[in-house]
């Protein structure tokens, strides 16, 4: 059944109505969808999954902490190749468990969102993940979790340099961020840099997704903007999602009301939370 | 017929042998191919197509030239949206003709290369264009010319900023380059930034493609690196392709010989040149 973990209600109806209209009116090569990751496709509490990954590894390298957390994080994987980093993520991911739910993080994607990905793809949409998290971290797991190829993940990145080692070309991670973290206005900018066209469907959950949602909302085509409201303390968490890089930003639910975006209540709209 | 505009010979055999081995040995999601554009997929003489596009428009704005060519080019489309720029490219492209061949540029893609794109795609490859040219310029024509979606084009880019105009979110081109031009080492770096994995097939024609070819060559998987040699003055042009940003670099044919890459002679290997 289509969207079977979605209860009947305004959110489910708005999604189906939009997708059916798109199939009628929008050429397939313009059916572009952008999804935030943390708190939109999978759990982001009590901490971002990537944060847990980094902290566990930093705990083994206390000497890196003398210049502060950011420098330590950047130093942790400097001088390594993207392939080596990806291997580390995969290894960690296979063994790590969520502190509260005590299951691997692969089981903490949201079942209704997986169904939404499947539903829009079945209707010709091309799905991109646009994450504030590290692009290589999400790429390492995106294909298995969401069926999203590495080239369809846009995220925060570190600089890499081209080098030759023993005469063989290799890319090497540098201890420096590439541009700005992919949150807020950079999400919209990087959609242009990477995708090159304005999407018509955007899903997010925090103030860090605001500009991405606004950009999609302002296109000439009919569009759908969806905000996930974490209001289910029992099955997941109840909290106001904020932007890491801009904690004083207007709450995204206020923005959603202003623009008339579709709000998904985890408690009310989802019959099941986790995959 | 497969590769029907390719004469029997070493180049055609090397390509077919590589693709057949890939289909046997490489999972489909790792069959990634990167193609340079100018001089590899379409004609780049007597000037880059984008250069002709820019010069024609600069001729109408002589006041911009007072700060030199680079600043004039950047100023030409500053303050405009990517959508407006794309519209201009499409309009120009529909009317412009090549100074020697007197036909629209859409007819000056290389027929054997279109067949190669079709052949590798039919065998599960995902094709990306990695161009030194402007990414938005190539995106505007890439789908029609090569069947390559805008999100699969990697190129040189200008900065864009996120703004609100009359309350609507919009991206605006800035008079500044984003990072480095996409030639030489940046081609390999941007493949990582954008695609996130090392391709196994690379095709280029100039010293500006060297690092991209070297990077593909150095992967753990069997790979194929192909260099197009422009040696056909009669049907196209005969010249040594150089890197714009590094004109003193080693000629790419010398590099190709050193690494044992496959060289395609337009004169010898192609029974037909243009599409």
Coordinates of C-alpha atoms in Angstrom, one line a residue, chain B residues 55-231:
Chain B
X55 CA 32.4 37.6 -27.0
X56 CA 29.3 38.2 -28.9
X57 CA 27.5 39.4 -25.8
X58 CA 30.5 41.5 -24.6
X59 CA 30.6 43.2 -27.9
X60 CA 27.3 44.8 -27.0
X61 CA 28.6 45.9 -23.6
X62 CA 31.9 47.7 -24.4
X63 CA 31.8 49.7 -21.1
X64 CA 32.5 46.5 -19.2
X65 CA 35.9 46.0 -20.8
X66 CA 37.6 48.8 -18.9
X67 CA 38.7 46.4 -16.2
X68 CA 39.9 43.7 -18.5
X69 CA 38.4 40.6 -20.0
X70 CA 38.1 38.4 -16.9
X71 CA 36.3 41.1 -14.9
X72 CA 34.1 41.9 -17.9
X73 CA 33.1 38.3 -18.3
X74 CA 32.2 38.1 -14.6
X75 CA 30.3 41.4 -14.6
X76 CA 28.3 40.4 -17.7
X77 CA 26.0 38.0 -15.9
X78 CA 26.4 39.3 -12.3
X79 CA 23.1 40.1 -10.5
X80 CA 21.2 37.7 -12.7
X81 CA 19.6 34.4 -11.7
X82 CA 20.8 31.0 -12.9
X83 CA 17.5 30.6 -14.7
X84 CA 18.0 33.9 -16.6
X85 CA 21.5 32.9 -17.6
X86 CA 20.3 29.4 -18.8
X87 CA 17.6 31.1 -20.9
X88 CA 20.3 33.3 -22.6
X89 CA 22.4 30.3 -23.4
X90 CA 19.5 28.5 -24.9
X91 CA 18.5 31.5 -27.0
X92 CA 22.0 32.0 -28.3
X93 CA 22.6 28.4 -29.0
X94 CA 19.5 28.1 -31.1
X95 CA 20.8 30.8 -33.5
X96 CA 24.6 30.8 -33.4
X97 CA 26.7 29.1 -36.1
X98 CA 30.2 27.8 -36.3
X99 CA 32.5 30.2 -38.2
X100 CA 34.0 27.6 -40.4
X101 CA 31.4 24.8 -40.7
X102 CA 28.5 27.3 -40.8
X103 CA 26.1 25.0 -38.9
X104 CA 24.6 25.3 -35.4
X105 CA 26.9 24.0 -32.7
X106 CA 24.5 21.2 -31.9
X107 CA 25.7 19.6 -35.1
X108 CA 29.3 19.8 -34.0
X109 CA 29.3 17.1 -31.3
X110 CA 31.4 14.1 -32.3
X111 CA 29.3 11.3 -33.7
X112 CA 31.7 8.5 -32.5
X113 CA 31.6 10.0 -28.9
X114 CA 27.8 10.0 -28.9
X115 CA 27.9 6.4 -29.8
X116 CA 30.4 5.8 -27.1
X117 CA 28.1 7.5 -24.5
X118 CA 25.3 5.3 -25.7
X119 CA 27.4 2.2 -25.7
X120 CA 28.7 2.6 -22.1
X121 CA 25.2 3.6 -20.8
X122 CA 23.7 0.5 -22.4
X123 CA 26.3 -1.4 -20.3
X124 CA 25.2 0.2 -17.0
X125 CA 27.6 3.1 -16.8
X126 CA 26.6 6.4 -15.3
X127 CA 28.1 9.3 -17.4
X128 CA 29.3 12.6 -16.0
X129 CA 30.6 15.5 -17.9
X130 CA 33.6 17.2 -16.2
X131 CA 34.4 20.4 -18.1
X132 CA 36.8 23.3 -17.7
X133 CA 34.0 25.4 -19.2
X134 CA 31.3 27.1 -17.2
X135 CA 29.0 24.6 -15.5
X136 CA 25.8 26.5 -16.1
X137 CA 26.7 26.9 -19.8
X138 CA 27.2 23.2 -20.3
X139 CA 24.2 22.3 -18.2
X140 CA 22.0 24.5 -20.4
X141 CA 22.8 22.2 -23.4
X142 CA 24.1 19.0 -21.9
X143 CA 20.7 17.2 -21.7
X144 CA 19.9 17.9 -25.4
X145 CA 23.3 17.2 -26.7
X146 CA 24.5 14.3 -24.6
X147 CA 21.5 13.1 -22.5
X148 CA 23.5 14.3 -19.4
X149 CA 21.3 15.9 -16.7
X150 CA 22.4 19.2 -15.1
X151 CA 23.2 17.5 -11.9
X152 CA 25.7 15.3 -13.7
X153 CA 27.7 18.2 -15.1
X154 CA 30.8 19.4 -13.1
X155 CA 32.5 22.5 -14.3
X156 CA 33.9 25.9 -13.5
X157 CA 31.4 28.0 -11.5
X158 CA 30.7 31.5 -10.3
X159 CA 29.5 32.2 -6.8
X160 CA 25.8 32.6 -6.3
X161 CA 24.2 34.3 -3.3
X162 CA 20.9 33.6 -1.6
X163 CA 18.6 36.6 -1.5
X164 CA 15.0 37.5 -1.0
X165 CA 13.3 39.7 -3.7
X166 CA 9.8 40.8 -2.9
X167 CA 9.8 38.2 -0.2
X168 CA 10.7 35.4 -2.7
X169 CA 13.9 33.4 -2.3
X170 CA 16.2 33.7 -5.3
X171 CA 19.8 32.9 -6.2
X172 CA 21.9 35.6 -7.8
X173 CA 25.1 35.3 -9.7
X174 CA 28.1 37.1 -8.2
X175 CA 31.1 38.6 -10.1
X176 CA 33.5 36.1 -8.6
X177 CA 34.7 32.6 -9.4
X178 CA 33.8 29.8 -7.0
X179 CA 37.1 28.1 -6.0
X180 CA 39.5 27.4 -8.9
X181 CA 38.6 26.9 -12.5
X182 CA 37.8 23.2 -13.1
X183 CA 41.0 22.2 -15.0
X184 CA 44.0 20.2 -14.0
X185 CA 44.1 19.0 -10.3
X186 CA 40.7 20.6 -9.6
X187 CA 39.0 18.2 -12.0
X188 CA 40.1 15.3 -9.8
X189 CA 39.2 17.2 -6.6
X190 CA 35.8 18.2 -7.9
X191 CA 35.1 14.6 -9.0
X192 CA 35.4 13.7 -5.3
X193 CA 33.4 16.7 -4.2
X194 CA 30.6 16.1 -6.6
X195 CA 30.6 12.3 -7.4
X196 CA 32.2 11.0 -4.2
X197 CA 33.8 8.0 -5.8
X198 CA 36.6 7.3 -8.2
X199 CA 35.4 6.7 -11.7
X200 CA 36.7 3.8 -13.8
X201 CA 36.5 5.4 -17.3
X202 CA 37.8 8.8 -18.2
X203 CA 38.0 10.5 -21.6
X204 CA 39.8 13.8 -22.3
X205 CA 41.9 15.6 -24.9
X206 CA 44.2 18.1 -23.2
X207 CA 46.8 18.6 -20.5
X208 CA 43.9 20.0 -18.5
X209 CA 42.5 16.5 -18.3
X210 CA 45.8 14.9 -17.1
X211 CA 45.0 14.8 -13.3
X212 CA 41.5 13.5 -13.9
X213 CA 42.9 10.7 -16.1
X214 CA 45.7 10.0 -13.7
X215 CA 43.2 9.7 -10.8
X216 CA 41.0 7.3 -12.7
X217 CA 44.1 5.3 -13.8
X218 CA 45.4 4.9 -10.2
X219 CA 42.2 3.3 -8.8
X220 CA 42.2 -0.3 -7.5
X221 CA 39.7 -1.4 -10.2
X222 CA 40.7 -2.0 -13.8
X223 CA 40.2 1.3 -15.6
X224 CA 40.3 2.8 -19.1
X225 CA 41.8 6.2 -19.9
X226 CA 41.2 7.6 -23.4
X227 CA 42.8 10.6 -25.0
X228 CA 41.4 12.1 -28.2
X229 CA 44.1 13.2 -30.7
X230 CA 43.0 16.1 -33.0
X231 CA 45.0 15.1 -36.1

